[in-house]
Amino acid sequence: MSNIILIGMPASGKTTIGKLLSEKLPDYILIDTDALIEKTQGMSISNIFKQFSEDYFRKLEHDTIQTICSSGDKKIISIGGGAFENPDNRAALLKFGTTFYLKSDIDILYYRISQDKTRPLLQNENPKQTLLNLLQKREDNFKKAHYTIDTNQIDTEEIVRFILNASNIKSSN
């Protein structure tokens, strides 16, 4: 499989690692499903949640993933934190490429997102508890990824090297 799929909690580093991988693999297409949905809908995910609903967003997310998974190789795909919860999304992504769960401690995740107002599921009285609840709910499915990378103790370059080696893809840089 020559597709790389990055999964994990919000603020786990999926976007950052995706960009670094795309620099090493210039003939690969980088796709961030959340950014793609925002572009096609002409509004932020927060606004999609507000104007429509989370269910509506999850349908858009599902349709986006199904389209991506029917469109060939040489892709680096970063999916939204909740996308791997959907069994159809999970099955399609596990079949379409090598999945990497970027695992981070709750304190690190919270630190990274504490000032970010763009994450609709965390706009409440106790975002750290919400984040912990989401992690506990999603962890079992995240662990179904082909690989789990504990990002707490290693830097981004090591993560990228691991992904390239595990994917058996040669970097051009």
mmCIF file of C-alpha atoms in Angstrom:
data_model
loop_
_atom_site.group_PDB
_atom_site.id
_atom_site.type_symbol
_atom_site.label_atom_id
_atom_site.label_comp_id
_atom_site.label_asym_id
_atom_site.label_seq_id
_atom_site.Cartn_x
_atom_site.Cartn_y
_atom_site.Cartn_z
ATOM 1 C CA MET A 1 0.000 0.000 0.000
ATOM 2 C CA SER A 2 1.408 3.355 -0.867
ATOM 3 C CA ASN A 3 -1.092 5.568 0.968
ATOM 4 C CA ILE A 4 -0.359 6.944 4.426
ATOM 5 C CA ILE A 5 -3.260 7.711 6.765
ATOM 6 C CA LEU A 6 -2.763 9.722 9.956
ATOM 7 C CA ILE A 7 -5.303 9.344 12.733
ATOM 8 C CA GLY A 8 -5.536 10.573 16.296
ATOM 9 C CA MET A 9 -7.048 13.060 18.653
ATOM 10 C CA PRO A 10 -7.372 16.767 17.906
ATOM 11 C CA ALA A 11 -3.923 18.389 18.329
ATOM 12 C CA SER A 12 -2.071 15.067 18.099
ATOM 13 C CA GLY A 13 0.096 16.371 15.257
ATOM 14 C CA LYS A 14 -1.656 14.911 12.211
ATOM 15 C CA THR A 15 -1.486 18.151 10.219
ATOM 16 C CA THR A 16 2.126 18.860 11.171
ATOM 17 C CA ILE A 17 3.308 15.325 10.386
ATOM 18 C CA GLY A 18 1.302 15.307 7.154
ATOM 19 C CA LYS A 19 3.056 18.471 5.974
ATOM 20 C CA LEU A 20 6.493 17.095 6.883
ATOM 21 C CA LEU A 21 5.748 13.845 5.047
ATOM 22 C CA SER A 22 4.601 15.763 1.964
ATOM 23 C CA GLU A 23 7.944 17.614 1.933
ATOM 24 C CA LYS A 24 9.750 14.254 1.927
ATOM 25 C CA LEU A 25 7.382 12.774 -0.654
ATOM 26 C CA PRO A 26 6.774 15.529 -3.241
ATOM 27 C CA ASP A 27 4.986 13.162 -5.643
ATOM 28 C CA TYR A 28 2.356 12.435 -2.961
ATOM 29 C CA ILE A 29 -0.841 14.428 -2.525
ATOM 30 C CA LEU A 30 -1.516 15.712 0.994
ATOM 31 C CA ILE A 31 -5.201 15.662 1.924
ATOM 32 C CA ASP A 32 -6.537 16.982 5.220
ATOM 33 C CA THR A 33 -10.171 15.846 5.316
ATOM 34 C CA ASP A 34 -11.260 18.665 7.650
ATOM 35 C CA ALA A 35 -9.649 21.317 5.419
ATOM 36 C CA LEU A 36 -11.172 19.705 2.328
ATOM 37 C CA ILE A 37 -14.643 19.749 3.894
ATOM 38 C CA GLU A 38 -14.220 23.408 4.887
ATOM 39 C CA LYS A 39 -13.161 24.259 1.345
ATOM 40 C CA THR A 40 -15.993 22.378 -0.369
ATOM 41 C CA GLN A 41 -18.615 23.706 2.063
ATOM 42 C CA GLY A 42 -17.272 27.248 2.103
ATOM 43 C CA MET A 43 -17.402 27.424 5.900
ATOM 44 C CA SER A 44 -15.506 26.327 8.978
ATOM 45 C CA ILE A 45 -16.251 23.067 10.736
ATOM 46 C CA SER A 46 -17.425 25.101 13.741
ATOM 47 C CA ASN A 47 -19.989 26.802 11.519
ATOM 48 C CA ILE A 48 -21.062 23.488 9.973
ATOM 49 C CA PHE A 49 -21.700 22.187 13.515
ATOM 50 C CA LYS A 50 -23.608 25.365 14.460
ATOM 51 C CA GLN A 51 -25.663 25.786 11.286
ATOM 52 C CA PHE A 52 -26.384 22.124 10.643
ATOM 53 C CA SER A 53 -25.251 19.526 13.201
ATOM 54 C CA GLU A 54 -22.500 17.126 14.116
ATOM 55 C CA ASP A 55 -24.445 14.380 12.301
ATOM 56 C CA TYR A 56 -24.444 16.479 9.120
ATOM 57 C CA PHE A 57 -20.689 17.028 9.457
ATOM 58 C CA ARG A 58 -20.080 13.292 10.022
ATOM 59 C CA LYS A 59 -22.004 12.540 6.804
ATOM 60 C CA LEU A 60 -19.807 15.022 4.892
ATOM 61 C CA GLU A 61 -16.746 13.444 6.488
ATOM 62 C CA HIS A 62 -17.879 9.941 5.520
ATOM 63 C CA ASP A 63 -18.595 10.966 1.916
ATOM 64 C CA THR A 64 -15.208 12.715 1.683
ATOM 65 C CA ILE A 65 -13.333 9.660 2.977
ATOM 66 C CA GLN A 66 -15.198 7.305 0.640
ATOM 67 C CA THR A 67 -14.325 9.538 -2.333
ATOM 68 C CA ILE A 68 -10.651 9.732 -1.341
ATOM 69 C CA CYS A 69 -10.473 5.958 -0.845
ATOM 70 C CA SER A 70 -11.708 5.359 -4.378
ATOM 71 C CA SER A 71 -9.130 7.568 -6.044
ATOM 72 C CA GLY A 72 -5.756 5.851 -6.323
ATOM 73 C CA ASP A 73 -2.390 5.833 -4.622
ATOM 74 C CA LYS A 74 0.314 8.212 -3.430
ATOM 75 C CA LYS A 75 -1.731 10.070 -0.860
ATOM 76 C CA ILE A 76 -0.996 11.294 2.648
ATOM 77 C CA ILE A 77 -4.343 11.616 4.383
ATOM 78 C CA SER A 78 -4.932 13.327 7.687
ATOM 79 C CA ILE A 79 -8.415 12.630 9.020
ATOM 80 C CA GLY A 80 -10.450 14.404 11.663
ATOM 81 C CA GLY A 81 -10.247 13.042 15.192
ATOM 82 C CA GLY A 82 -13.707 11.430 15.106
ATOM 83 C CA ALA A 83 -13.629 9.996 11.590
ATOM 84 C CA PHE A 84 -12.127 6.652 12.642
ATOM 85 C CA GLU A 85 -15.137 6.060 14.928
ATOM 86 C CA ASN A 86 -17.303 5.308 11.898
ATOM 87 C CA PRO A 87 -16.869 1.581 11.069
ATOM 88 C CA ASP A 88 -17.278 2.211 7.309
ATOM 89 C CA ASN A 89 -14.608 4.931 7.376
ATOM 90 C CA ARG A 90 -12.310 2.725 9.445
ATOM 91 C CA ALA A 91 -12.684 -0.279 7.113
ATOM 92 C CA ALA A 92 -12.111 1.843 4.002
ATOM 93 C CA LEU A 93 -9.042 3.571 5.453
ATOM 94 C CA LEU A 94 -7.466 0.361 6.801
ATOM 95 C CA LYS A 95 -7.830 -1.175 3.351
ATOM 96 C CA PHE A 96 -6.744 1.955 1.421
ATOM 97 C CA GLY A 97 -3.403 2.518 3.136
ATOM 98 C CA THR A 98 -1.195 2.148 6.166
ATOM 99 C CA THR A 99 -2.782 3.818 9.179
ATOM 100 C CA PHE A 100 -0.765 5.507 11.911
ATOM 101 C CA TYR A 101 -2.294 6.470 15.244
ATOM 102 C CA LEU A 102 -0.436 9.502 16.601
ATOM 103 C CA LYS A 103 -0.918 8.969 20.327
ATOM 104 C CA SER A 104 -0.379 11.864 22.739
ATOM 105 C CA ASP A 105 -0.937 12.284 26.481
ATOM 106 C CA ILE A 106 -4.024 14.204 27.515
ATOM 107 C CA ASP A 107 -1.974 16.999 29.125
ATOM 108 C CA ILE A 108 -0.036 17.587 25.916
ATOM 109 C CA LEU A 109 -3.231 17.586 23.830
ATOM 110 C CA TYR A 110 -4.898 20.000 26.214
ATOM 111 C CA TYR A 111 -1.894 22.329 26.235
ATOM 112 C CA ARG A 112 -1.872 22.430 22.423
ATOM 113 C CA ILE A 113 -5.569 23.200 22.082
ATOM 114 C CA SER A 114 -6.181 25.332 25.172
ATOM 115 C CA GLN A 115 -6.246 28.555 23.144
ATOM 116 C CA ASP A 116 -7.820 27.136 19.975
ATOM 117 C CA LYS A 117 -11.412 28.292 19.533
ATOM 118 C CA THR A 118 -11.903 26.428 16.229
ATOM 119 C CA ARG A 119 -12.651 23.026 17.733
ATOM 120 C CA PRO A 120 -16.420 22.778 18.173
ATOM 121 C CA LEU A 121 -16.486 19.718 20.434
ATOM 122 C CA LEU A 122 -14.252 21.490 22.959
ATOM 123 C CA GLN A 123 -16.126 24.773 23.320
ATOM 124 C CA ASN A 124 -17.598 24.168 26.759
ATOM 125 C CA GLU A 125 -17.072 24.649 30.494
ATOM 126 C CA ASN A 126 -14.469 21.908 30.896
ATOM 127 C CA PRO A 127 -12.646 21.243 27.614
ATOM 128 C CA LYS A 128 -9.948 19.122 29.279
ATOM 129 C CA GLN A 129 -12.558 16.707 30.657
ATOM 130 C CA THR A 130 -14.305 16.683 27.271
ATOM 131 C CA LEU A 131 -10.980 15.866 25.609
ATOM 132 C CA LEU A 132 -10.346 13.069 28.129
ATOM 133 C CA ASN A 133 -13.850 11.668 27.525
ATOM 134 C CA LEU A 134 -13.283 11.755 23.746
ATOM 135 C CA LEU A 135 -9.924 10.021 24.109
ATOM 136 C CA GLN A 136 -11.419 7.284 26.286
ATOM 137 C CA LYS A 137 -14.265 6.810 23.800
ATOM 138 C CA ARG A 138 -12.016 6.745 20.711
ATOM 139 C CA GLU A 139 -8.907 4.945 22.000
ATOM 140 C CA ASP A 140 -10.090 1.394 21.236
ATOM 141 C CA ASN A 141 -10.739 2.301 17.599
ATOM 142 C CA PHE A 142 -7.503 4.292 17.275
ATOM 143 C CA LYS A 143 -5.630 1.176 18.422
ATOM 144 C CA LYS A 144 -7.002 -0.664 15.366
ATOM 145 C CA ALA A 145 -4.579 1.344 13.228
ATOM 146 C CA HIS A 146 -1.727 -0.590 11.646
ATOM 147 C CA TYR A 147 0.768 1.300 13.854
ATOM 148 C CA THR A 148 0.591 3.342 17.044
ATOM 149 C CA ILE A 149 3.243 6.015 17.512
ATOM 150 C CA ASP A 150 3.628 7.449 21.006
ATOM 151 C CA THR A 151 4.447 11.050 20.112
ATOM 152 C CA ASN A 152 5.214 12.159 23.672
ATOM 153 C CA GLN A 153 8.883 11.199 23.705
ATOM 154 C CA ILE A 154 10.018 11.559 20.084
ATOM 155 C CA ASP A 155 10.372 14.537 17.796
ATOM 156 C CA THR A 156 8.613 15.106 14.492
ATOM 157 C CA GLU A 157 11.579 14.007 12.363
ATOM 158 C CA GLU A 158 11.684 10.647 14.169
ATOM 159 C CA ILE A 159 7.940 10.227 13.637
ATOM 160 C CA VAL A 160 8.344 10.949 9.917
ATOM 161 C CA ARG A 161 11.247 8.477 9.640
ATOM 162 C CA PHE A 162 9.222 5.800 11.401
ATOM 163 C CA ILE A 163 6.244 6.317 9.075
ATOM 164 C CA LEU A 164 8.420 6.196 5.954
ATOM 165 C CA ASN A 165 10.176 3.020 7.157
ATOM 166 C CA ALA A 166 6.957 1.311 8.236
ATOM 167 C CA SER A 167 5.282 2.233 4.947
ATOM 168 C CA ASN A 168 8.319 1.009 3.012
ATOM 169 C CA ILE A 169 8.332 4.275 1.057
ATOM 170 C CA LYS A 170 11.589 5.897 -0.020
ATOM 171 C CA SER A 171 11.880 9.613 0.626
ATOM 172 C CA SER A 172 13.158 11.763 -2.212
ATOM 173 C CA ASN A 173 14.658 14.248 0.291
#
